[in-house]
PDB file of N, CA and C in Angstrom:
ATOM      1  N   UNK A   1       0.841  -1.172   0.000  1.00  0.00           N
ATOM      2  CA  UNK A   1       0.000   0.000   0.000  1.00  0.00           C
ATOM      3  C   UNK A   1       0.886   1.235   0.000  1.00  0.00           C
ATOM      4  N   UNK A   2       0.442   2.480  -0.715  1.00  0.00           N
ATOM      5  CA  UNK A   2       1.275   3.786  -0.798  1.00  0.00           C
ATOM      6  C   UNK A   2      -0.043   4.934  -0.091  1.00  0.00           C
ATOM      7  N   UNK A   3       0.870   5.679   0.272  1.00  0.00           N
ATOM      8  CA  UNK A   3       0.345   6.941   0.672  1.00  0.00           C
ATOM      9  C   UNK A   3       0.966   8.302   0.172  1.00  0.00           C
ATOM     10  N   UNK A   4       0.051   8.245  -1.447  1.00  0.00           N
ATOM     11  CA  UNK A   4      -1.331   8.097  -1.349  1.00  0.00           C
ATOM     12  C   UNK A   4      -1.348   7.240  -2.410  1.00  0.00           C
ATOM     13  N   UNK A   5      -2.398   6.371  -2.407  1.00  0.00           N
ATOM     14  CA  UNK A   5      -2.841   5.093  -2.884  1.00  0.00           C
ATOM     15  C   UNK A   5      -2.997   5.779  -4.776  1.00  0.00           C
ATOM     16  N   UNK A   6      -2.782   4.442  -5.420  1.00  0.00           N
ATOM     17  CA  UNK A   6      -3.046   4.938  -6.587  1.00  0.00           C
ATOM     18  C   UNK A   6      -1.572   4.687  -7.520  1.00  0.00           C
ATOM     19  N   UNK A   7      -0.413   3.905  -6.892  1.00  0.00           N
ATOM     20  CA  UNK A   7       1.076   4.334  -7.362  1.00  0.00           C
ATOM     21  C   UNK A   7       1.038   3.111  -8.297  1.00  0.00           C
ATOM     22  N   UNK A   8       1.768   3.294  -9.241  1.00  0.00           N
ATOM     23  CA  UNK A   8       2.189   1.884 -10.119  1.00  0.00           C
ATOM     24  C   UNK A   8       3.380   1.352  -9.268  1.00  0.00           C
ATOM     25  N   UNK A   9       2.741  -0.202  -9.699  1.00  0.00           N
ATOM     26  CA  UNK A   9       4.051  -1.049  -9.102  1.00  0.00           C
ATOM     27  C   UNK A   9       4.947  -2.043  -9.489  1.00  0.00           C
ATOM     28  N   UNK A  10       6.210  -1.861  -9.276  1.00  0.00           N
ATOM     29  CA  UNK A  10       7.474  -2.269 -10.461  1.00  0.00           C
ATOM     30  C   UNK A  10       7.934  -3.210  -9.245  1.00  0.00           C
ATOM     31  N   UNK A  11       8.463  -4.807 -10.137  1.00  0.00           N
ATOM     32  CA  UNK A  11       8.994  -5.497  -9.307  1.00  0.00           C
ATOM     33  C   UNK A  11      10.240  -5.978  -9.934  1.00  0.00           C
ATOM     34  N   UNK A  12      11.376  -5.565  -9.508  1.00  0.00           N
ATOM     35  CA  UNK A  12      12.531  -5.721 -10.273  1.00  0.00           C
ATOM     36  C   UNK A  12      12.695  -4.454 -11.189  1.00  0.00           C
ATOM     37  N   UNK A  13      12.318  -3.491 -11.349  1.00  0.00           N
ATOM     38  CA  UNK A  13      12.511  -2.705 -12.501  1.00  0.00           C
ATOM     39  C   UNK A  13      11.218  -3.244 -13.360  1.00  0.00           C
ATOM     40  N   UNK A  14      10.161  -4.144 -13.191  1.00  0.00           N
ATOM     41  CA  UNK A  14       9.577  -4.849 -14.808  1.00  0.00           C
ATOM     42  C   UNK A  14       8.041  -3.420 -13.838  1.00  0.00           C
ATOM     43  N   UNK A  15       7.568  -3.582 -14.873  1.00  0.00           N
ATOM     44  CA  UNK A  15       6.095  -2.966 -14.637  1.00  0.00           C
ATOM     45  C   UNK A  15       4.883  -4.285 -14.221  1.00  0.00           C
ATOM     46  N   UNK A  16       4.253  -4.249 -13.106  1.00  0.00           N
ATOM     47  CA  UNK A  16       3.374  -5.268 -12.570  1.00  0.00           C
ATOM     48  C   UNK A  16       1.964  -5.056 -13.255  1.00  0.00           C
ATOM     49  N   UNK A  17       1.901  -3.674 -13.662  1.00  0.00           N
ATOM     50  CA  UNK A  17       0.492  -4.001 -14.341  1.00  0.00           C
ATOM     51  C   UNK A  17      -0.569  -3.789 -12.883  1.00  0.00           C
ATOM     52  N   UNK A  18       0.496  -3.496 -11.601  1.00  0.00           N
ATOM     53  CA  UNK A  18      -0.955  -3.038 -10.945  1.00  0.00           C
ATOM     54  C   UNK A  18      -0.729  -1.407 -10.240  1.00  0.00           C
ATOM     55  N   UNK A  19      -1.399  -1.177  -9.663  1.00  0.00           N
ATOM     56  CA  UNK A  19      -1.458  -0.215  -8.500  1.00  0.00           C
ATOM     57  C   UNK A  19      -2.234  -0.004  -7.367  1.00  0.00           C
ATOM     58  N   UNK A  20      -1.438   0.396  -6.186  1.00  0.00           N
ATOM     59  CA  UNK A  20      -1.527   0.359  -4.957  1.00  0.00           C
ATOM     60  C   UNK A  20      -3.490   0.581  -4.671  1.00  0.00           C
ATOM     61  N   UNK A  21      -3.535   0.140  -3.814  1.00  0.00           N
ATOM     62  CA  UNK A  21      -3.052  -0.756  -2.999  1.00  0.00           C
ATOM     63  C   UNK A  21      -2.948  -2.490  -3.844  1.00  0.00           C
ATOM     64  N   UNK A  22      -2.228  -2.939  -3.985  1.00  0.00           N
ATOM     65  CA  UNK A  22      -2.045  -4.526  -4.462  1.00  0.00           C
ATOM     66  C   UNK A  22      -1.492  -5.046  -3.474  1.00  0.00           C
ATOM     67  N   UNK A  23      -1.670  -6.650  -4.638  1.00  0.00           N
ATOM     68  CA  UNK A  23      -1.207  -8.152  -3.608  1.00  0.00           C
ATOM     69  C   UNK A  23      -0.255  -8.414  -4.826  1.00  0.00           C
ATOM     70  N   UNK A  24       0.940  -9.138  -4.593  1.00  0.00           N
ATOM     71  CA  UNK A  24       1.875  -9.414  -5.302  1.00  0.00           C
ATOM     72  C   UNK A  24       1.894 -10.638  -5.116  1.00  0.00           C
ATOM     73  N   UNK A  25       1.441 -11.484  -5.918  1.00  0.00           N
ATOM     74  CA  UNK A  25       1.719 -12.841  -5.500  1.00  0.00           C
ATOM     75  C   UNK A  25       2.869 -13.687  -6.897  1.00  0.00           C
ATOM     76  N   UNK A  26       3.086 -14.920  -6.408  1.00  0.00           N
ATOM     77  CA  UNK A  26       4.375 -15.350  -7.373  1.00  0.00           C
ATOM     78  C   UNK A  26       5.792 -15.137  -6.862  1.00  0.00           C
ATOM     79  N   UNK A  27       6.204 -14.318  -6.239  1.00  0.00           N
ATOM     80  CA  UNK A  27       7.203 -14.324  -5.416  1.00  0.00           C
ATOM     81  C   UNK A  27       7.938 -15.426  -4.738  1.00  0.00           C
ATOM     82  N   UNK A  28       9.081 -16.046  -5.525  1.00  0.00           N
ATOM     83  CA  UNK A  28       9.960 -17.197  -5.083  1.00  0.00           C
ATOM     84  C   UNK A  28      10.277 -16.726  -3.405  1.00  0.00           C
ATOM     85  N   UNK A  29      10.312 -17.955  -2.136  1.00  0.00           N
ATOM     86  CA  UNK A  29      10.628 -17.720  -0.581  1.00  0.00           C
ATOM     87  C   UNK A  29      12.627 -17.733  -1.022  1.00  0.00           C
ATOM     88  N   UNK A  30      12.836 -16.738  -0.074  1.00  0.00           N
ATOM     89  CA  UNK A  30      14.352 -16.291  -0.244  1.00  0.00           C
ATOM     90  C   UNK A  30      14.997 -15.377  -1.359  1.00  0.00           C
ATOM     91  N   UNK A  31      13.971 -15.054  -2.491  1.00  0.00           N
ATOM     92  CA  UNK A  31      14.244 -14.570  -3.054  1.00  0.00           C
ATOM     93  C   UNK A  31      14.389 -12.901  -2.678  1.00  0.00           C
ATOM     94  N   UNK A  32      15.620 -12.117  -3.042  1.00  0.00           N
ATOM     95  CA  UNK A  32      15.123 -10.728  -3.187  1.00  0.00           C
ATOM     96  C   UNK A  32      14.755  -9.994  -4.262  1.00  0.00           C
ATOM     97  N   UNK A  33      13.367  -9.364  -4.167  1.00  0.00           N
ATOM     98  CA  UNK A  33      13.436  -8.585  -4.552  1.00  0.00           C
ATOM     99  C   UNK A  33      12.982  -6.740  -4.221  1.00  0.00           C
ATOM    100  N   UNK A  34      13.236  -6.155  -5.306  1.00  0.00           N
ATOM    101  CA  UNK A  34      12.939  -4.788  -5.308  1.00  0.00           C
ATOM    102  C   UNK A  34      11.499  -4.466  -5.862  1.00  0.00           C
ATOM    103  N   UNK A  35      11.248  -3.598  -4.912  1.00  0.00           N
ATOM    104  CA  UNK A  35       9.606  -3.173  -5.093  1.00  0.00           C
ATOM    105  C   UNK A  35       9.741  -1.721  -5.328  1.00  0.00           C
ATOM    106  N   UNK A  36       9.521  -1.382  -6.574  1.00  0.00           N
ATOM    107  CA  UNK A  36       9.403   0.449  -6.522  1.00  0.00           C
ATOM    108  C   UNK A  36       7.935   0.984  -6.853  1.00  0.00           C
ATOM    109  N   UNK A  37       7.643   1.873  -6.157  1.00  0.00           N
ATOM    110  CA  UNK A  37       6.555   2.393  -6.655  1.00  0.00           C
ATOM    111  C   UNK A  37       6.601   4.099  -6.932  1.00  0.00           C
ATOM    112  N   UNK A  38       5.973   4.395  -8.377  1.00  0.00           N
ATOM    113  CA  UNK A  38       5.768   5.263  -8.981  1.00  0.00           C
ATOM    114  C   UNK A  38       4.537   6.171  -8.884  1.00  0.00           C
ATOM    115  N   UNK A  39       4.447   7.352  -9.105  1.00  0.00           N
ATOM    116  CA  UNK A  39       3.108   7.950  -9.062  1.00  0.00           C
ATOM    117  C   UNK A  39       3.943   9.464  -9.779  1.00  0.00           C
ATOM    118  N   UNK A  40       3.185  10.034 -10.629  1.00  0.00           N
ATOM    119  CA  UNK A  40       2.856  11.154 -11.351  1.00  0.00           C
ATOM    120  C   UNK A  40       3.067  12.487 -10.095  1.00  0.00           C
ATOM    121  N   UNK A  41       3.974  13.031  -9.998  1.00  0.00           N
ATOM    122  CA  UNK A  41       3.949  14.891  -9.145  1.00  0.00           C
ATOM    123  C   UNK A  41       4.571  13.955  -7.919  1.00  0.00           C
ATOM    124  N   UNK A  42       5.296  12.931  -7.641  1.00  0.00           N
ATOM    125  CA  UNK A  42       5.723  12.203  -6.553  1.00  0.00           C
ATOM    126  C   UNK A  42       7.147  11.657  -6.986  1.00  0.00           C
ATOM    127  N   UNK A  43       7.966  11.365  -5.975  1.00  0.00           N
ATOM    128  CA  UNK A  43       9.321  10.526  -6.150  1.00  0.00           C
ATOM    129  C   UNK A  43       9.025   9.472  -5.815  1.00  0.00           C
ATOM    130  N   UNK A  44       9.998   8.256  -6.946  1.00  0.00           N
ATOM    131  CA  UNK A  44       9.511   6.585  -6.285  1.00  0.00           C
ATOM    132  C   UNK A  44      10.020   6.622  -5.349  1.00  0.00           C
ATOM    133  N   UNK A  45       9.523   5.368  -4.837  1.00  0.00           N
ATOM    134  CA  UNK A  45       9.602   4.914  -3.386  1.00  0.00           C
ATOM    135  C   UNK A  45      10.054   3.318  -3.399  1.00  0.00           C
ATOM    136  N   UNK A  46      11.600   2.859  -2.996  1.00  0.00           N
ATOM    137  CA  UNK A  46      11.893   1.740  -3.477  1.00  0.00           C
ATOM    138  C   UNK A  46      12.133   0.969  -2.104  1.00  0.00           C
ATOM    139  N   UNK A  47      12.098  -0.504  -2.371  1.00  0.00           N
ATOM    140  CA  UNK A  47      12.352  -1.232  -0.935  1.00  0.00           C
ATOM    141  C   UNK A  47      12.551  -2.606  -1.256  1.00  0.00           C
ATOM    142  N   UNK A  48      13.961  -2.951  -0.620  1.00  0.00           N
ATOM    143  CA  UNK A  48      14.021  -4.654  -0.651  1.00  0.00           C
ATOM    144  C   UNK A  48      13.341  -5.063  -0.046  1.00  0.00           C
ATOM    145  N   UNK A  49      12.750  -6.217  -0.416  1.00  0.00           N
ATOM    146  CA  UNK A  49      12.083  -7.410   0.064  1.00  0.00           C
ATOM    147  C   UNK A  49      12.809  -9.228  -0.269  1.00  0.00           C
ATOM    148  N   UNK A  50      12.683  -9.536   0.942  1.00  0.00           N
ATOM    149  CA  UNK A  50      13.075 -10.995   0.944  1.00  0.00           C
ATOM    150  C   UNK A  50      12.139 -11.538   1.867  1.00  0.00           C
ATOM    151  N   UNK A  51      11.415 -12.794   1.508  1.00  0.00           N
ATOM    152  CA  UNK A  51      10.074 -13.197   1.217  1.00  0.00           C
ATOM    153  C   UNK A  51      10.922 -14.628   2.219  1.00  0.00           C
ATOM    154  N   UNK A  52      10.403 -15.351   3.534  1.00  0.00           N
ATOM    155  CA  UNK A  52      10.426 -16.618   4.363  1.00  0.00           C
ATOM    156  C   UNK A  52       9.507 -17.607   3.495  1.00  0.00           C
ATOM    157  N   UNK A  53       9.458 -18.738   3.412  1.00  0.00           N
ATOM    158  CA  UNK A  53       8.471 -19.853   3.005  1.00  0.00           C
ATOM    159  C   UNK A  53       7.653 -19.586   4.431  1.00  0.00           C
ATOM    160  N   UNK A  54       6.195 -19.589   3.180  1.00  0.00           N
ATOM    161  CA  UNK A  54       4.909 -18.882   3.891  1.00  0.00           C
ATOM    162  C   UNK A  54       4.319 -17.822   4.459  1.00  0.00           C
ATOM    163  N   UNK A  55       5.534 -16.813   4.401  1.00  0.00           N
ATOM    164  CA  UNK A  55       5.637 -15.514   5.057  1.00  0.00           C
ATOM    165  C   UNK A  55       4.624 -15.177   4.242  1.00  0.00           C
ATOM    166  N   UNK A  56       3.532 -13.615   4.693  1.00  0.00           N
ATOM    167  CA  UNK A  56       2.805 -12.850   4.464  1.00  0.00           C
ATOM    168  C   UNK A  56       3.380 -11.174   4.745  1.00  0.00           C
ATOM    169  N   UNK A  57       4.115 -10.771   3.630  1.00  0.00           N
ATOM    170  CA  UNK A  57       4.296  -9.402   4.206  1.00  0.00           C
ATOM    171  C   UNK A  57       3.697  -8.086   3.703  1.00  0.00           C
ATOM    172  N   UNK A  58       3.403  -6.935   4.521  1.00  0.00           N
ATOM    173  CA  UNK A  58       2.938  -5.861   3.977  1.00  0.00           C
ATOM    174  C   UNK A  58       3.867  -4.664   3.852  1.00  0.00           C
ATOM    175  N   UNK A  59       3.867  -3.883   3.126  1.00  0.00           N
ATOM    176  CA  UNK A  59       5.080  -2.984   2.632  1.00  0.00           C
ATOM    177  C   UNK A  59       3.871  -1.374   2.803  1.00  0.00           C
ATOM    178  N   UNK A  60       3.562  -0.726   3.704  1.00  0.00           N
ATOM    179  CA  UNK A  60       3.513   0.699   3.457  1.00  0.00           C
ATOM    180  C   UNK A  60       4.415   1.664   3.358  1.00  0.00           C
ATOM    181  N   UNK A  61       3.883   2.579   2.187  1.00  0.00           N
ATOM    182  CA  UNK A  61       5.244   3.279   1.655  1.00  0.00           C
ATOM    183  C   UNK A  61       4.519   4.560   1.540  1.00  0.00           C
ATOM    184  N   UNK A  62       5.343   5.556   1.621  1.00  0.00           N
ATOM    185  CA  UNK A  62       5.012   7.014   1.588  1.00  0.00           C
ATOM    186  C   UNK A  62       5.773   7.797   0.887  1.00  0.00           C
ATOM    187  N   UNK A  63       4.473   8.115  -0.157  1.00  0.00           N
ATOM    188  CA  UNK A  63       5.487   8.597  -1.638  1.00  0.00           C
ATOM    189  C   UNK A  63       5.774  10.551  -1.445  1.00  0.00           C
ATOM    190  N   UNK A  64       6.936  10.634  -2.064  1.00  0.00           N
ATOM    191  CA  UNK A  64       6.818  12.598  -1.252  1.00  0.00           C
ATOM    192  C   UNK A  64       7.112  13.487  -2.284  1.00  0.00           C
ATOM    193  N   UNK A  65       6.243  14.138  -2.188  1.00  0.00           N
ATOM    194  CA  UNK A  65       6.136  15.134  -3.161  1.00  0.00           C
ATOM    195  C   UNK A  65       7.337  15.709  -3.965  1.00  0.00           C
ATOM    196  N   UNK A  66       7.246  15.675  -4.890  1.00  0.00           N
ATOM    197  CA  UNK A  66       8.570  16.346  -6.132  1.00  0.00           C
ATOM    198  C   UNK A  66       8.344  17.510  -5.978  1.00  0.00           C
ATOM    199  N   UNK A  67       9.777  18.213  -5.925  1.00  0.00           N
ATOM    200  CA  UNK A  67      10.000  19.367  -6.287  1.00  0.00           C
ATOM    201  C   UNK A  67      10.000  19.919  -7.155  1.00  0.00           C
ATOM    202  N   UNK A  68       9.976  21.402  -7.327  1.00  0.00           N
ATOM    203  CA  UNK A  68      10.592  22.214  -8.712  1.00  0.00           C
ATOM    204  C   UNK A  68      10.774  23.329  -8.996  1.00  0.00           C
ATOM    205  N   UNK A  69      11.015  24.438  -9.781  1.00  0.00           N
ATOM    206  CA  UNK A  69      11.700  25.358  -9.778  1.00  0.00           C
ATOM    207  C   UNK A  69      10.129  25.955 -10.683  1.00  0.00           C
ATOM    208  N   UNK A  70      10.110  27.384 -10.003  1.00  0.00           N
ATOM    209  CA  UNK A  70       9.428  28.390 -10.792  1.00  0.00           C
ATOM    210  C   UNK A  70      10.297  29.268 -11.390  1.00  0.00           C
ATOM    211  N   UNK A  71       9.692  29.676 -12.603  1.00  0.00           N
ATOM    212  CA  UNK A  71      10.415  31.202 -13.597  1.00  0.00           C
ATOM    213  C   UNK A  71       9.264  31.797 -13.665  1.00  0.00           C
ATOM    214  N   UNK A  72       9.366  33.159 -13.440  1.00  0.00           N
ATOM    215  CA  UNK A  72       8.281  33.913 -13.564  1.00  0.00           C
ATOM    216  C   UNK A  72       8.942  34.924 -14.795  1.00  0.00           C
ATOM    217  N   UNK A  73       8.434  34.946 -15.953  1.00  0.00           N
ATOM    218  CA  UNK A  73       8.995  35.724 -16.812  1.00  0.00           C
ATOM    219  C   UNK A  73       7.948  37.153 -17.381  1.00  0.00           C
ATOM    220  N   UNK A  74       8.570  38.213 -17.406  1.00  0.00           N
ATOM    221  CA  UNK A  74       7.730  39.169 -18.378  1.00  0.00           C
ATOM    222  C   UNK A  74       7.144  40.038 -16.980  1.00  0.00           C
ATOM    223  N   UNK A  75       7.961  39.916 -15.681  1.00  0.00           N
ATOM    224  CA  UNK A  75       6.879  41.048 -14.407  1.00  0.00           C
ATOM    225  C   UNK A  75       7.723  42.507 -14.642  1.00  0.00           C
ATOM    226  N   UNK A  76       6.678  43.382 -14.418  1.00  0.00           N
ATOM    227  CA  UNK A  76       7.138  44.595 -14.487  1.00  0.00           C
ATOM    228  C   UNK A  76       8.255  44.809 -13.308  1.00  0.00           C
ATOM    229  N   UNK A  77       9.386  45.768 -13.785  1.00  0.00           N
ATOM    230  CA  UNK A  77      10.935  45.821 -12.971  1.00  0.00           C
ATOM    231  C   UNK A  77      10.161  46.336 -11.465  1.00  0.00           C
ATOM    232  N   UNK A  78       8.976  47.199 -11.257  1.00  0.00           N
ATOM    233  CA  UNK A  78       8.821  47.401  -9.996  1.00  0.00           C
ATOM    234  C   UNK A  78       8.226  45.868  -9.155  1.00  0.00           C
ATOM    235  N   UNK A  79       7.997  44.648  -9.553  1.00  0.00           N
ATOM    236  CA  UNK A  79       6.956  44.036  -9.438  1.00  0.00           C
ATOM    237  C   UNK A  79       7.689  43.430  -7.869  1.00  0.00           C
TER     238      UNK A  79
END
């Protein structure tokens, strides 16, 4: 799950085809992997995961706002 809900979610770098909140299932036990999640006006949000035989895990993630630069062009010299 992301906050705020709605993020695409990449496992390994591949695109999952879902978004948050999801269930990821298929995941080899011992395996690691990387979970990133994406969202539009936000920075990803990435996190290893390594998965026990039978384990159930939940990953909340909190995606944070992107920055950026304003130009204000054309204000009068008194402005």
């Amino acid at each position: 799950q992301s906050q705020p809900a709605g993020a695409h979610v990449f496992v390994d770098g591949s695109p999952s085809g879902l978004h948050t909140p999801a269930v990821l299932n298929g995941i080899t036990a011992g395996s690691k992997v990387q979970v990133r999640l994406d969202k539009a006006g936000y920075e990803p949000a990435t996190e290893q995961v390594t998965l026990v035989e039978g384990q159930k895990r939940t990953l909340s993630l909190v995606l944070r706002g992107s920055s950026g630069n304003v130009k204000i062009v054309g204000a009068p010299a008194r402005a």
